[in-house]
Short mmCIF file of C-alpha atoms and ligand atoms in Angstrom, two decimals:
data_model
loop_
_atom_site.label_atom_id
_atom_site.label_comp_id
_atom_site.label_asym_id
_atom_site.label_seq_id
_atom_site.Cartn_x
_atom_site.Cartn_y
_atom_site.Cartn_z
CA UNK A 1 80.91 139.31 44.99
CA UNK A 2 82.62 140.42 48.10
CA UNK A 3 84.16 137.67 49.61
CA UNK A 4 82.98 136.64 53.45
CA UNK A 5 85.05 137.45 56.13
CA UNK A 6 87.17 135.45 57.36
CA UNK A 7 87.59 133.57 61.14
CA UNK A 8 90.79 136.31 62.88
CA UNK A 9 92.20 132.07 63.46
CA UNK A 10 92.34 131.32 59.82
CA UNK A 11 93.22 135.22 58.65
CA UNK A 12 96.64 135.14 60.69
CA UNK A 13 97.30 131.82 58.99
CA UNK A 14 96.70 132.69 55.54
CA UNK A 15 99.06 135.92 56.22
CA UNK A 16 101.91 133.16 57.39
CA UNK A 17 102.00 131.43 54.47
CA UNK A 18 101.55 134.28 52.49
CA UNK A 19 104.52 136.32 54.64
CA UNK A 20 106.71 132.80 54.12
CA UNK A 21 106.25 132.39 50.28
CA UNK A 22 106.55 135.96 49.64
CA UNK A 23 109.99 135.79 52.14
CA UNK A 24 111.35 132.78 50.13
CA UNK A 25 110.67 134.62 46.20
CA UNK A 26 112.73 138.42 48.06
CA UNK A 27 115.31 135.89 49.39
CA UNK A 28 116.03 134.01 46.32
CA UNK A 29 115.89 136.82 44.45
CA UNK A 30 118.25 138.73 46.75
CA UNK A 31 120.38 135.58 45.03
CA UNK A 32 120.09 137.13 42.15
CA UNK A 33 121.18 140.37 42.49
CA UNK A 34 124.50 139.23 43.81
CA UNK A 35 125.32 137.02 41.19
CA UNK A 36 125.04 139.79 39.48
CA UNK A 37 127.10 142.21 41.64
CA UNK A 38 129.93 139.34 41.45
CA UNK A 39 129.75 139.02 38.43
CA UNK A 40 130.69 143.06 37.28
CA UNK A 41 132.82 143.23 40.66
CA UNK A 42 135.01 139.88 40.83
CA UNK A 43 134.05 136.64 38.69
CA UNK A 44 136.98 135.84 37.06
CA UNK A 45 136.41 135.26 32.98
CA UNK A 46 136.82 132.04 33.71
CA UNK A 47 133.25 132.44 34.88
CA UNK A 48 130.83 133.24 32.62
CA UNK A 49 128.86 130.54 30.55
CA UNK A 50 127.94 129.07 34.37
CA UNK A 51 127.12 132.46 35.59
CA UNK A 52 124.78 132.89 32.43
CA UNK A 53 123.70 129.03 33.36
CA UNK A 54 123.07 129.99 37.01
CA UNK A 55 121.60 133.26 36.91
CA UNK A 56 118.87 131.46 34.04
CA UNK A 57 118.05 128.89 37.03
CA UNK A 58 117.82 130.38 39.92
CA UNK A 59 115.62 133.12 37.58
CA UNK A 60 113.30 130.19 36.50
CA UNK A 61 112.84 129.07 39.88
CA UNK A 62 112.06 133.11 41.20
CA UNK A 63 109.39 133.28 37.74
CA UNK A 64 108.07 129.54 38.92
CA UNK A 65 107.55 130.61 42.99
CA UNK A 66 105.71 133.64 41.70
CA UNK A 67 103.66 132.65 39.60
CA UNK A 68 102.64 129.18 41.32
CA UNK A 69 98.97 128.86 41.77
CA UNK A 70 99.69 128.53 45.46
CA UNK A 71 100.31 132.33 45.80
CA UNK A 72 97.73 133.35 43.29
CA UNK A 73 95.23 131.34 45.16
CA UNK A 74 96.55 133.04 49.28
CA UNK A 75 96.71 136.79 47.31
CA UNK A 76 92.29 135.77 46.33
CA UNK A 77 91.82 134.75 49.98
CA UNK A 78 94.06 137.86 51.30
CA UNK A 79 92.27 140.16 48.82
CA UNK A 80 88.77 141.48 50.29
CA UNK A 81 90.42 141.46 54.00
CA UNK A 82 91.01 144.10 56.33
CA UNK A 83 94.83 144.71 56.21
CA UNK A 84 97.59 146.89 57.88
CA UNK A 85 98.68 149.34 55.43
CA UNK A 86 101.95 147.89 54.36
CA UNK A 87 100.64 144.85 54.33
CA UNK A 88 98.71 146.05 51.81
CA UNK A 89 100.78 147.63 49.52
CA UNK A 90 102.44 144.28 49.86
CA UNK A 91 99.55 142.58 48.53
CA UNK A 92 98.71 145.28 45.95
CA UNK A 93 102.69 145.30 44.89
CA UNK A 94 103.27 141.48 44.40
CA UNK A 95 99.31 141.24 42.96
CA UNK A 96 101.55 143.33 40.00
CA UNK A 97 104.51 141.12 40.05
CA UNK A 98 102.43 137.90 39.94
CA UNK A 99 100.38 139.24 37.07
CA UNK A 100 103.05 140.00 35.23
CA UNK A 101 105.11 137.03 34.85
CA UNK A 102 101.91 135.18 34.73
CA UNK A 103 100.85 136.35 31.87
CA UNK A 104 104.27 136.23 30.10
CA UNK A 105 104.46 132.98 27.63
CA UNK A 106 107.41 130.96 29.73
CA UNK A 107 108.00 130.35 25.96
CA UNK A 108 108.61 134.51 24.94
CA UNK A 109 110.46 133.82 28.63
CA UNK A 110 113.25 131.89 26.95
CA UNK A 111 113.39 133.68 23.80
CA UNK A 112 113.47 136.98 25.68
CA UNK A 113 116.11 135.66 27.69
CA UNK A 114 118.01 133.74 24.47
CA UNK A 115 117.85 136.88 22.14
CA UNK A 116 119.46 139.52 25.30
CA UNK A 117 121.80 137.51 24.89
CA UNK A 118 122.98 137.55 21.06
CA UNK A 119 121.94 141.45 21.27
CA UNK A 120 123.97 142.30 23.99
CA UNK A 121 126.60 139.92 22.04
CA UNK A 122 126.22 142.15 19.13
CA UNK A 123 126.02 144.92 20.72
CA UNK A 124 128.67 144.94 21.73
CA UNK A 125 130.74 144.02 18.21
CA UNK A 126 129.24 146.64 16.67
CA UNK A 127 130.78 149.10 19.07
CA UNK A 128 134.37 148.02 18.79
CA UNK A 129 134.15 148.46 15.20
CA UNK A 130 131.07 151.44 14.70
CA UNK A 131 129.60 148.94 12.58
CA UNK A 132 125.44 149.64 13.23
CA UNK A 133 124.55 147.07 10.31
CA UNK A 134 126.03 144.09 12.62
CA UNK A 135 123.37 144.98 15.26
CA UNK A 136 120.53 145.84 13.21
CA UNK A 137 119.36 142.40 12.38
CA UNK A 138 119.24 141.35 16.07
CA UNK A 139 117.80 144.25 17.78
CA UNK A 140 115.26 144.46 15.24
CA UNK A 141 114.30 140.15 16.34
CA UNK A 142 114.35 141.45 20.12
CA UNK A 143 111.96 144.53 19.52
CA UNK A 144 109.80 142.19 17.40
CA UNK A 145 109.36 139.62 21.16
CA UNK A 146 109.51 142.86 23.14
CA UNK A 147 106.57 143.76 21.13
CA UNK A 148 104.70 140.16 21.57
CA UNK A 149 105.69 141.06 25.75
CA UNK A 150 103.46 144.28 25.36
CA UNK A 151 100.36 142.20 23.86
CA UNK A 152 101.09 139.25 26.28
CA UNK A 153 100.93 142.09 29.64
CA UNK A 154 97.78 144.53 27.62
CA UNK A 155 97.42 147.79 27.86
CA UNK A 156 94.97 150.77 27.72
CA UNK A 157 96.97 152.92 24.67
CA UNK A 158 100.27 151.74 22.96
CA UNK A 159 102.38 149.19 23.72
CA UNK A 160 105.39 151.08 25.12
CA UNK A 161 103.29 151.47 28.04
CA UNK A 162 102.67 147.57 29.34
CA UNK A 163 106.84 148.22 29.24
CA UNK A 164 107.12 151.68 30.95
CA UNK A 165 104.95 150.31 33.65
CA UNK A 166 107.26 147.99 34.67
CA UNK A 167 110.17 150.34 35.52
CA UNK A 168 107.04 153.33 36.13
CA UNK A 169 103.95 151.33 37.37
CA UNK A 170 100.56 153.59 36.21
CA UNK A 171 103.14 156.16 34.13
CA UNK A 172 101.47 156.23 30.70
CA UNK A 173 103.19 157.38 27.98
CA UNK A 174 101.56 160.38 26.83
CA UNK A 175 101.64 161.34 30.28
CA UNK A 176 105.37 162.14 30.28
CA UNK A 177 105.42 162.74 26.67
CA UNK A 178 103.09 166.39 27.21
CA UNK A 179 105.63 166.83 30.58
CA UNK A 180 108.74 166.47 28.71
CA UNK A 181 107.65 168.20 25.58
CA UNK A 182 107.13 171.15 28.12
CA UNK A 183 110.04 170.35 29.40
CA UNK A 184 111.74 170.45 26.18
CA UNK A 185 110.63 173.41 25.19
CA UNK A 186 111.95 175.50 28.51
CA UNK A 187 115.45 173.32 28.42
CA UNK A 188 116.50 174.48 24.46
CA UNK A 189 115.61 177.79 25.58
CA UNK A 190 118.02 177.53 28.90
CA UNK A 191 120.71 175.95 27.17
CA UNK A 192 120.00 179.58 23.46
CA UNK A 193 120.73 182.20 26.52
CA UNK A 194 123.65 180.68 28.42
CA UNK A 195 124.96 180.19 25.52
CA UNK A 196 128.61 178.26 24.14
CA UNK A 197 131.16 177.59 27.72
CA UNK A 198 134.41 179.22 27.54
CA UNK A 199 136.91 176.24 26.11
CA UNK A 200 138.22 176.57 29.23
CA UNK A 201 135.65 176.12 32.15
CA UNK A 202 136.38 173.23 34.00
CA UNK A 203 139.93 172.41 33.10
CA UNK A 204 140.91 173.30 36.75
CA UNK A 205 139.11 169.64 37.44
CA UNK A 206 140.63 167.50 34.44
CA UNK A 207 144.34 167.92 35.73
CA UNK A 208 145.92 164.04 36.91
CA UNK A 209 144.62 163.07 40.44
CA UNK A 210 146.04 159.78 42.23
CA UNK A 211 143.23 156.62 41.95
CA UNK A 212 144.05 155.56 45.59
CA UNK A 213 143.19 160.01 46.65
CA UNK A 214 140.64 159.60 44.02
CA UNK A 215 139.31 156.42 46.48
CA UNK A 216 139.99 158.06 49.90
CA UNK A 217 138.10 161.54 48.51
CA UNK A 218 134.92 159.11 47.54
CA UNK A 219 134.65 157.05 50.90
CA UNK A 220 134.92 160.48 52.99
CA UNK A 221 132.28 162.22 51.14
CA UNK A 222 129.98 158.55 51.30
CA UNK A 223 130.66 158.47 55.16
CA UNK A 224 129.70 162.01 55.48
CA UNK A 225 126.41 161.71 53.43
CA UNK A 226 125.35 159.24 55.42
CA UNK A 227 125.87 155.65 53.72
CA UNK A 228 126.54 152.88 56.31
CA UNK A 229 130.02 151.22 55.61
CA UNK A 230 128.65 148.31 57.80
CA UNK A 231 126.17 147.86 56.32
CA UNK A 232 127.21 148.22 52.14
CA UNK A 233 130.82 148.50 50.32
CA UNK A 234 132.57 150.45 47.40
CA UNK A 235 134.60 148.54 44.57
CA UNK A 236 135.10 149.45 41.44
CA UNK A 237 133.60 148.42 37.71
CA UNK A 238 133.27 149.40 34.56
CA UNK A 239 129.27 151.09 34.57
CA UNK A 240 128.77 151.93 38.35
CA UNK A 241 126.14 150.52 39.84
CA UNK A 242 124.42 149.57 43.25
CA UNK A 243 123.31 146.52 44.59
CA UNK A 244 120.60 146.32 47.27
CA UNK A 245 121.42 142.35 48.37
CA UNK A 246 119.67 143.35 51.93
CA UNK A 247 118.46 145.89 53.70
CA UNK A 248 121.70 145.83 55.97
CA UNK A 249 124.01 144.73 52.38
CA UNK A 250 123.83 147.41 50.05
CA UNK A 251 126.97 147.58 47.55
CA UNK A 252 127.95 150.49 45.33
CA UNK A 253 130.58 150.25 42.70
CA UNK A 254 132.17 153.42 41.09
CA UNK A 255 135.09 153.86 38.62
CA UNK A 256 137.70 156.40 38.91
CA UNK A 257 139.47 158.53 36.03
CA UNK A 258 143.04 159.30 35.87
CA UNK A 259 141.57 162.89 34.76
CA UNK A 260 138.77 163.54 35.21
CA UNK A 261 138.14 164.01 39.06
CA UNK A 262 134.59 164.64 38.49
CA UNK A 263 133.66 162.23 36.85
CA UNK A 264 134.55 159.43 39.68
CA UNK A 265 133.20 161.71 42.85
CA UNK A 266 130.04 162.38 41.51
CA UNK A 267 129.50 158.51 40.17
CA UNK A 268 130.35 157.90 43.49
CA UNK A 269 127.46 160.40 45.13
CA UNK A 270 125.24 159.17 42.63
CA UNK A 271 125.68 155.62 43.55
CA UNK A 272 124.88 156.52 47.26
CA UNK A 273 122.42 158.84 46.87
CA UNK A 274 120.89 155.27 45.24
CA UNK A 275 122.49 153.35 48.34
CA UNK A 276 120.91 156.03 51.23
CA UNK A 277 117.73 154.61 49.46
CA UNK A 278 118.35 150.59 49.62
CA UNK A 279 119.91 151.55 53.11
CA UNK A 280 117.24 153.29 55.01
CA UNK A 281 114.33 150.81 52.95
CA UNK A 282 111.39 150.31 56.11
CA UNK A 283 113.40 146.90 58.01
CA UNK A 284 110.87 145.94 59.63
CA UNK A 285 108.90 144.60 56.94
CA UNK A 286 112.24 142.96 55.46
CA UNK A 287 111.54 140.70 52.43
CA UNK A 288 108.26 141.85 51.68
CA UNK A 289 107.35 143.81 48.06
CA UNK A 290 106.85 147.02 50.42
CA UNK A 291 109.65 147.61 51.68
CA UNK A 292 111.74 147.34 47.86
CA UNK A 293 111.44 151.49 45.93
CA UNK A 294 108.52 152.43 44.54
CA UNK A 295 110.09 152.72 41.58
CA UNK A 296 112.99 153.32 38.96
CA UNK A 297 112.11 157.26 38.40
CA UNK A 298 111.82 157.13 42.61
CA UNK A 299 115.56 155.26 43.27
CA UNK A 300 116.82 157.81 40.27
CA UNK A 301 115.06 160.92 42.74
CA UNK A 302 117.49 159.64 45.14
CA UNK A 303 120.79 159.44 43.14
CA UNK A 304 120.31 162.72 41.07
CA UNK A 305 119.35 164.84 44.56
CA UNK A 306 122.70 163.48 46.50
CA UNK A 307 124.92 164.08 43.06
CA UNK A 308 123.45 167.55 41.81
CA UNK A 309 121.20 169.44 43.79
CA UNK A 310 123.74 168.70 47.21
CA UNK A 311 127.22 167.81 45.96
CA UNK A 312 127.09 170.62 42.64
CA UNK A 313 125.32 173.10 45.31
CA UNK A 314 126.87 176.52 46.09
CA UNK A 315 127.37 175.41 49.79
CA UNK A 316 128.78 172.03 49.46
CA UNK A 317 132.36 173.33 47.81
CA UNK A 318 132.12 175.29 51.17
CA UNK A 319 131.80 171.55 53.13
CA UNK A 320 134.21 170.77 50.06
CA UNK A 321 136.67 172.33 49.07
CA UNK A 322 139.62 171.88 52.21
CA UNK A 323 138.93 168.09 51.99
CA UNK A 324 140.05 169.24 48.20
CA UNK A 325 143.69 171.14 48.87
CA UNK A 326 144.07 167.98 51.22
CA UNK A 327 143.24 165.35 49.01
CA UNK A 328 145.44 167.81 45.25
CA UNK A 329 147.06 170.24 46.85
CA UNK A 330 149.32 170.53 43.84
CA UNK A 331 146.47 170.71 41.79
CA UNK A 332 143.20 172.17 43.56
CA UNK A 333 145.56 174.02 47.17
CA UNK A 334 145.28 177.30 45.42
CA UNK A 335 141.51 176.93 44.14
CA UNK A 336 138.60 179.11 45.46
CA UNK A 337 134.84 177.39 46.51
CA UNK A 338 133.53 179.66 43.70
CA UNK A 339 136.30 178.68 40.91
CA UNK A 340 135.48 174.40 42.38
CA UNK A 341 132.14 175.17 42.41
CA UNK A 342 131.90 177.38 38.30
CA UNK A 343 134.54 173.93 37.35
CA UNK A 344 131.98 171.42 38.35
CA UNK A 345 128.79 173.02 36.74
CA UNK A 346 129.57 173.73 33.27
CA UNK A 347 126.87 174.04 30.24
CA UNK A 348 128.19 172.25 26.69
CA UNK A 349 126.59 170.16 25.22
CA UNK A 350 128.14 166.72 23.91
CA UNK A 351 127.44 163.43 21.72
CA UNK A 352 128.15 161.40 25.35
CA UNK A 353 124.15 161.01 27.89
CA UNK A 354 126.91 159.88 30.91
CA UNK A 355 128.48 162.81 30.43
CA UNK A 356 126.13 165.75 29.90
CA UNK A 357 125.37 168.30 32.39
CA UNK A 358 122.30 169.48 34.39
CA UNK A 359 120.59 170.92 30.97
CA UNK A 360 121.24 169.33 28.95
CA UNK A 361 121.29 165.69 30.45
CA UNK A 362 117.76 165.45 29.41
CA UNK A 363 117.32 166.34 26.28
CA UNK A 364 119.29 163.41 25.10
CA UNK A 365 116.52 161.17 27.64
CA UNK A 366 113.90 161.88 25.60
CA UNK A 367 115.62 161.56 22.16
CA UNK A 368 115.94 158.30 23.22
CA UNK A 369 112.09 157.96 24.70
CA UNK A 370 110.61 159.26 20.83
CA UNK A 371 112.71 157.51 19.60
CA UNK A 372 111.63 154.00 21.69
CA UNK A 373 108.30 155.01 21.18
CA UNK A 374 108.50 155.06 17.47
CA UNK A 375 110.34 151.91 16.88
CA UNK A 376 107.89 150.30 19.44
CA UNK A 377 104.68 151.06 17.18
CA UNK A 378 106.98 150.41 13.92
CA UNK A 379 107.22 153.62 12.77
CA UNK A 380 111.01 153.74 13.02
CA UNK A 381 112.30 151.01 11.53
CA UNK A 382 115.59 149.53 12.90
CA UNK A 383 118.24 150.44 9.98
CA UNK A 384 116.63 154.46 10.22
CA UNK A 385 117.57 154.54 13.04
CA UNK A 386 121.30 156.37 13.27
CA UNK A 387 120.93 158.36 10.65
CA UNK A 388 117.63 159.63 12.48
CA UNK A 389 119.94 159.84 15.80
CA UNK A 390 122.48 162.33 13.94
CA UNK A 391 119.64 164.47 12.62
CA UNK A 392 117.51 164.93 15.99
CA UNK A 393 121.20 165.86 17.73
CA UNK A 394 122.17 167.75 16.10
CA UNK A 395 119.11 169.78 15.69
CA UNK A 396 118.04 169.56 19.85
CA UNK A 397 121.39 169.48 20.97
CA UNK A 398 123.27 171.49 18.15
CA UNK A 399 125.57 168.23 18.11
CA UNK A 400 127.72 166.71 15.18
CA UNK A 401 127.36 162.99 16.28
CA UNK A 402 131.08 162.23 14.35
CA UNK A 403 129.70 158.14 14.58
CA UNK A 404 127.27 156.03 16.12
CA UNK A 405 129.29 154.68 18.57
CA UNK A 406 129.16 157.75 20.28
CA UNK A 407 125.60 157.48 19.12
CA UNK A 408 122.84 155.52 19.06
CA UNK A 409 125.44 152.74 20.22
CA UNK A 410 125.97 154.34 23.27
CA UNK A 411 124.33 152.76 25.40
CA UNK A 412 124.00 149.64 26.54
CA UNK A 413 120.42 149.11 27.22
CA UNK A 414 118.14 148.68 23.57
CA UNK A 415 120.99 145.78 23.79
CA UNK A 416 119.61 143.58 26.26
CA UNK A 417 115.67 144.29 26.34
CA UNK A 418 115.43 147.17 28.56
CA UNK A 419 112.81 149.53 26.55
CA UNK A 420 110.76 152.41 28.65
CA UNK A 421 113.53 152.59 30.87
CA UNK A 422 114.74 155.51 29.35
CA UNK A 423 111.88 158.79 31.06
CA UNK A 424 113.04 157.32 34.60
CA UNK A 425 116.04 159.56 34.29
CA UNK A 426 114.21 162.45 33.63
CA UNK A 427 111.75 161.73 36.14
CA UNK A 428 114.36 161.13 38.40
CA UNK A 429 115.48 164.91 37.46
CA UNK A 430 112.25 166.45 38.04
CA UNK A 431 111.64 164.59 41.38
CA UNK A 432 114.67 165.03 42.23
CA UNK A 433 113.93 168.45 41.90
CA UNK A 434 110.18 168.75 43.69
CA UNK A 435 111.76 166.89 46.77
CA UNK A 436 114.47 169.51 47.14
CA UNK A 437 111.99 172.26 47.47
CA UNK A 438 110.17 170.34 49.89
CA UNK A 439 113.24 169.99 51.93
CA UNK A 440 114.53 173.39 51.51
CA UNK A 441 110.81 173.89 52.52
CA UNK A 442 111.37 171.66 56.17
CA UNK A 443 114.88 172.19 56.44
CA UNK A 444 115.57 176.37 56.60
CA UNK A 445 118.57 175.54 57.42
CA UNK A 446 119.52 173.40 54.72
CA UNK A 447 122.29 175.18 53.21
CA UNK A 448 124.17 176.29 56.07
CA UNK A 449 123.84 172.04 57.40
CA UNK A 450 125.23 171.66 53.66
CA UNK A 451 128.03 174.29 54.02
CA UNK A 452 129.34 172.87 57.38
CA UNK A 453 129.23 168.94 56.15
CA UNK A 454 126.26 167.95 58.63
CA UNK A 455 123.87 165.97 55.68
CA UNK A 456 122.54 164.16 58.70
CA UNK A 457 119.07 166.69 59.08
CA UNK A 458 117.95 165.69 55.36
CA UNK A 459 119.51 162.10 55.37
CA UNK A 460 116.74 162.09 57.86
CA UNK A 461 113.95 164.06 55.64
CA UNK A 462 114.19 161.59 53.57
CA UNK A 463 114.60 159.21 54.86
CA UNK A 464 110.45 159.14 57.22
CA UNK A 465 109.60 161.11 53.88
CA UNK A 466 110.92 159.06 50.80
CA UNK A 467 113.40 156.06 52.26
CA UNK A 468 110.87 154.39 55.46
CA UNK A 469 107.97 153.93 52.92
CA UNK A 470 109.19 151.99 50.89
CA UNK A 471 106.44 150.83 48.56
CA UNK A 472 103.35 152.07 50.73
CA UNK A 473 102.58 154.95 47.69
CA UNK A 474 102.96 155.02 44.52
CA UNK A 475 105.14 157.02 42.63
CA UNK A 476 103.14 159.47 41.64
CA UNK A 477 100.70 159.60 45.12
CA UNK A 478 104.61 159.81 46.87
CA UNK A 479 105.05 162.14 45.19
CA UNK A 480 101.68 164.22 46.01
CA UNK A 481 102.19 163.58 49.64
CA UNK A 482 105.62 164.75 50.08
CA UNK A 483 105.74 167.94 47.47
CA UNK A 484 101.95 168.85 46.72
CA UNK A 485 101.69 167.60 43.56
CA UNK A 486 101.73 165.42 41.13
CA UNK A 487 105.31 165.01 38.72
CA UNK A 488 106.38 168.78 37.54
CA UNK A 489 108.63 169.63 34.96
CA UNK A 490 108.17 174.04 36.68
CA UNK A 491 110.26 172.71 40.28
CA UNK A 492 113.26 171.93 37.79
CA UNK A 493 113.00 174.06 35.25
CA UNK A 494 113.25 177.00 37.79
CA UNK A 495 116.25 175.57 39.94
CA UNK A 496 117.94 175.53 36.31
CA UNK A 497 117.28 178.85 35.49
CA UNK A 498 118.20 180.09 38.57
CA UNK A 499 121.31 178.64 38.91
CA UNK A 500 122.87 179.01 35.76
CA UNK A 501 121.73 182.70 35.30
CA UNK A 502 123.36 182.99 38.14
CA UNK A 503 126.49 181.12 37.23
CA UNK A 504 126.71 182.84 33.44
CA UNK A 505 125.31 186.70 34.93
CA UNK A 506 128.05 186.99 36.20
CA UNK A 507 130.50 186.33 34.26
CA UNK A 508 133.27 188.36 36.28
CA UNK A 509 132.71 184.98 38.46
CA UNK A 510 135.33 183.13 36.07
CA UNK A 511 137.79 185.05 36.78
CA UNK A 512 137.57 184.76 40.63
CA UNK A 513 140.62 182.30 40.85
CA UNK A 514 142.93 182.77 43.55
ZN1 LIG B 601 121.13 156.32 38.48
#
């Protein structure tokens, strides 16, 4: 039954009560983010047990605030009213977060949290000693709890959807599986067509590179693309990540490899892309759910866009070469733009996902999604994961996995209870190609702008079309509005085909070493 309209004064009052509560939840959540950042970047070893208690205590408070019946009442009261689009989207988003939190019993939350820490530890031990059997019982236990979570949250078709929804609201496994199977077919064909890379390809970027110079390179590139150091900072950590604490405090980390120049540069650019999104979220809605990234897949599209569509493009090396020559005269002083471009774009199947090139990366993701879906359904016994992993890596990439450390134990996700996250990486790649194609349409001079290091027009376009909208639209609607169609593998495949066919076709280019 439609709710009677309330008087303007009382609606205004409800709104302000609602905003106060939501702002508090967001402030508490941002403190949790700050604690995580600190843990990865600067926490002394001795502080780890206390940090676990601090985070758990604060997470409990956030959960209490989110499930507070008073917030539910405010959401109900406001649900019938007419609101401006950002408030309407904020209500939709808070409703989704709250519904999910309310459905999961606190006993299950506690059991999961405990199982996750044990499982994480077991994974680290298993990985160190290459012993899957150490990890196996913990993973089985955690999977059982994730099934319970999915049942509690509810789903229409399969349990996997309930978990996927946390990262990519509205997406379903069946819909993704259709997109991914087309993608796999065409990627496999492209990989076969391109043939194996020559053993020396990429060697130019695999020399010794001093870390302070690599730092300088990352900072210069980040400044050029528009990352605001007044509202952020760059540190190093074991695994690069971005932490958006507030619009004025968006921190990134990277890591430098003494041998591989691309590792640090592209980690910085990847996280820089995430950070540009966070720094561009609508400041006038700070402290609301609508001023947050719409989905993990859209977030990943921003990192991939800067890392690959921009950072691995031919014009980018026109901009980058003088900087590389200045910072690394001994190693790269004689390298041409073309040689550098080729060295940064070698296609070579390997066992490790995070080291994969643009062509093979998504085949790693598709394998993981299929396996976690089967694990959740109970079709794949945990004990059989390493064997199936090897088999599928051989079939899809022609890669012989030497051990489980380089196989089923390489990623942390399952060990910390994160199931349904992997597909967002591939979604991010697909979205990034769609967005970049749309940006190219809107900005006819894009390549020339990138070549001279003028990234402002592209950033301004991304700000307007994507960042400033926050969670106003769901991911699929955002994609349709910006690109004219829903997520599709076609623009990504077109991009890969034209880029890598040109690179491979003109193999004479490999000799252009100046
Ligand atoms: Zn990312």
